[in-house]
Structures are given as structure tokens and as C-alpha cells.
C-alpha atoms as an extended CHARMM CRD file, in Angstrom:
* protein
*
        73  EXT
         1         1  UNK       CA             -0.4790000000       -0.1450000000       -0.3010000000  PROA      1               0.0000000000
         2         2  UNK       CA              1.0630000000        3.2730000000       -0.8650000000  PROA      2               0.0000000000
         3         3  UNK       CA              1.7630000000        5.9780000000        2.1520000000  PROA      3               0.0000000000
         4         4  UNK       CA              0.6250000000       10.0610000000        1.1460000000  PROA      4               0.0000000000
         5         5  UNK       CA              3.5170000000       11.4070000000        1.5500000000  PROA      5               0.0000000000
         6         6  UNK       CA              5.0980000000        8.9010000000       -1.4620000000  PROA      6               0.0000000000
         7         7  UNK       CA              2.8100000000       10.4730000000       -4.0920000000  PROA      7               0.0000000000
         8         8  UNK       CA              4.4100000000       13.4670000000       -4.9950000000  PROA      8               0.0000000000
         9         9  UNK       CA              0.5500000000       15.9430000000       -6.0050000000  PROA      9               0.0000000000
        10        10  UNK       CA              2.4300000000       17.2660000000       -9.4270000000  PROA      10              0.0000000000
        11        11  UNK       CA              2.2530000000       13.4080000000      -10.8580000000  PROA      11              0.0000000000
        12        12  UNK       CA             -1.5080000000       13.1010000000      -10.3470000000  PROA      12              0.0000000000
        13        13  UNK       CA             -3.5110000000       14.2170000000      -12.8090000000  PROA      13              0.0000000000
        14        14  UNK       CA             -7.1040000000       16.2620000000      -12.4540000000  PROA      14              0.0000000000
        15        15  UNK       CA             -9.9900000000       18.2950000000      -14.1320000000  PROA      15              0.0000000000
        16        16  UNK       CA             -9.8640000000       21.6060000000      -15.0270000000  PROA      16              0.0000000000
        17        17  UNK       CA            -10.3170000000       23.8080000000      -12.2750000000  PROA      17              0.0000000000
        18        18  UNK       CA            -13.1070000000       25.5660000000      -12.5520000000  PROA      18              0.0000000000
        19        19  UNK       CA            -16.7110000000       26.0180000000      -10.5750000000  PROA      19              0.0000000000
        20        20  UNK       CA            -16.0050000000       22.9950000000       -7.8700000000  PROA      20              0.0000000000
        21        21  UNK       CA            -18.9670000000       20.4510000000       -6.4660000000  PROA      21              0.0000000000
        22        22  UNK       CA            -19.0320000000       17.0490000000       -5.3030000000  PROA      22              0.0000000000
        23        23  UNK       CA            -21.7770000000       15.0920000000       -6.1270000000  PROA      23              0.0000000000
        24        24  UNK       CA            -23.9920000000       14.7240000000       -2.2540000000  PROA      24              0.0000000000
        25        25  UNK       CA            -24.9590000000       11.2560000000       -2.7980000000  PROA      25              0.0000000000
        26        26  UNK       CA            -20.4700000000        9.9700000000       -2.9520000000  PROA      26              0.0000000000
        27        27  UNK       CA            -19.6780000000       12.6820000000        0.1550000000  PROA      27              0.0000000000
        28        28  UNK       CA            -22.6700000000       11.0480000000        2.1020000000  PROA      28              0.0000000000
        29        29  UNK       CA            -21.1770000000        7.2580000000        1.3850000000  PROA      29              0.0000000000
        30        30  UNK       CA            -17.3530000000        8.1370000000        1.3290000000  PROA      30              0.0000000000
        31        31  UNK       CA            -17.8840000000       10.7640000000        5.2680000000  PROA      31              0.0000000000
        32        32  UNK       CA            -17.5270000000       14.2480000000        3.1740000000  PROA      32              0.0000000000
        33        33  UNK       CA            -17.6920000000       17.0710000000        2.8280000000  PROA      33              0.0000000000
        34        34  UNK       CA            -16.2120000000       20.2430000000       -0.0250000000  PROA      34              0.0000000000
        35        35  UNK       CA            -16.0180000000       23.4050000000        2.3640000000  PROA      35              0.0000000000
        36        36  UNK       CA            -15.9200000000       26.3270000000        0.0910000000  PROA      36              0.0000000000
        37        37  UNK       CA            -16.3740000000       29.1540000000        2.6230000000  PROA      37              0.0000000000
        38        38  UNK       CA            -12.0810000000       30.4860000000        2.2560000000  PROA      38              0.0000000000
        39        39  UNK       CA            -11.0630000000       30.9100000000       -1.1020000000  PROA      39              0.0000000000
        40        40  UNK       CA             -8.7620000000       26.4720000000       -0.6400000000  PROA      40              0.0000000000
        41        41  UNK       CA            -11.0570000000       23.7560000000       -0.6290000000  PROA      41              0.0000000000
        42        42  UNK       CA            -11.2850000000       21.7420000000        2.3080000000  PROA      42              0.0000000000
        43        43  UNK       CA            -12.6250000000       18.9470000000        2.7450000000  PROA      43              0.0000000000
        44        44  UNK       CA            -13.8430000000       18.0650000000        6.0440000000  PROA      44              0.0000000000
        45        45  UNK       CA            -14.0760000000       13.8590000000        7.0450000000  PROA      45              0.0000000000
        46        46  UNK       CA            -14.9690000000       11.9560000000        9.6570000000  PROA      46              0.0000000000
        47        47  UNK       CA            -13.0440000000        9.0800000000       10.0060000000  PROA      47              0.0000000000
        48        48  UNK       CA             -9.9980000000        8.2760000000        6.8180000000  PROA      48              0.0000000000
        49        49  UNK       CA            -10.6210000000        8.6890000000        4.3300000000  PROA      49              0.0000000000
        50        50  UNK       CA             -9.1010000000        5.8920000000        1.8510000000  PROA      50              0.0000000000
        51        51  UNK       CA             -6.8990000000        6.7560000000       -1.0190000000  PROA      51              0.0000000000
        52        52  UNK       CA             -9.1740000000        6.3660000000       -3.3390000000  PROA      52              0.0000000000
        53        53  UNK       CA            -11.2040000000        9.0170000000       -1.8270000000  PROA      53              0.0000000000
        54        54  UNK       CA             -8.6160000000       10.8260000000       -2.0050000000  PROA      54              0.0000000000
        55        55  UNK       CA             -7.9970000000       11.1870000000       -5.2740000000  PROA      55              0.0000000000
        56        56  UNK       CA            -10.8900000000       10.5710000000       -6.8630000000  PROA      56              0.0000000000
        57        57  UNK       CA            -11.6830000000       14.1680000000       -4.9530000000  PROA      57              0.0000000000
        58        58  UNK       CA             -8.3100000000       15.4400000000       -6.0660000000  PROA      58              0.0000000000
        59        59  UNK       CA             -9.5900000000       14.9910000000       -9.6200000000  PROA      59              0.0000000000
        60        60  UNK       CA            -13.2600000000       15.9540000000       -8.9300000000  PROA      60              0.0000000000
        61        61  UNK       CA            -12.7340000000       19.2230000000       -7.1100000000  PROA      61              0.0000000000
        62        62  UNK       CA             -9.2530000000       19.7960000000       -9.5460000000  PROA      62              0.0000000000
        63        63  UNK       CA             -6.4210000000       20.8050000000       -7.3630000000  PROA      63              0.0000000000
        64        64  UNK       CA             -5.6610000000       20.5960000000       -3.7380000000  PROA      64              0.0000000000
        65        65  UNK       CA             -7.9280000000       20.6150000000       -1.0240000000  PROA      65              0.0000000000
        66        66  UNK       CA             -6.9410000000       20.6190000000        2.7010000000  PROA      66              0.0000000000
        67        67  UNK       CA             -8.5700000000       17.7260000000        4.8990000000  PROA      67              0.0000000000
        68        68  UNK       CA            -10.3330000000       18.9670000000        8.4410000000  PROA      68              0.0000000000
        69        69  UNK       CA            -10.9170000000       16.4290000000       10.6090000000  PROA      69              0.0000000000
        70        70  UNK       CA            -14.5780000000       16.2680000000       13.1280000000  PROA      70              0.0000000000
        71        71  UNK       CA            -15.1030000000       13.2770000000       15.1430000000  PROA      71              0.0000000000
        72        72  UNK       CA            -17.9040000000       10.4920000000       14.4860000000  PROA      72              0.0000000000
        73        73  UNK       CA            -20.7260000000       12.2310000000       16.9670000000  PROA      73              0.0000000000
């Protein structure tokens, strides 16, 4: 399994930067939420998102984002 720190962000292809959105069903199933209240994309998450979820978020958002964990309760 590849560690997150072993992946170079510039090596991962991304979608074109533009209007960012995250499908509700995907967000609900994976315990993630996109917060765009600031100039940067912040992914609020429950638990620890898997590598596939992080990769899909990067592809969907078209660029980097910051992770912010919240409690499950």
C-alpha cells in the first residue's frame, strides 16, 4: 500500500479548475463534505478517508485541498 506522503501531487492528473462541486451521494457515502467558505477548498471528513476517496476528490475538485477532521458523533 502506498503512503500518502509517497505520492507527488504534481504527478497526479486533475480535472480542469473551475466551479467545484461534490455529488451529494458520493459525499454522503464516503463521509466527506466540501467547504468552500474560504478561498481554498477544505474537505471536512469523518474517520480517515481512503486513498481512493482522496484520489477521486483531487480529480473531481481539479486541484489541491486541505483536510479537516471532525468527530463521528
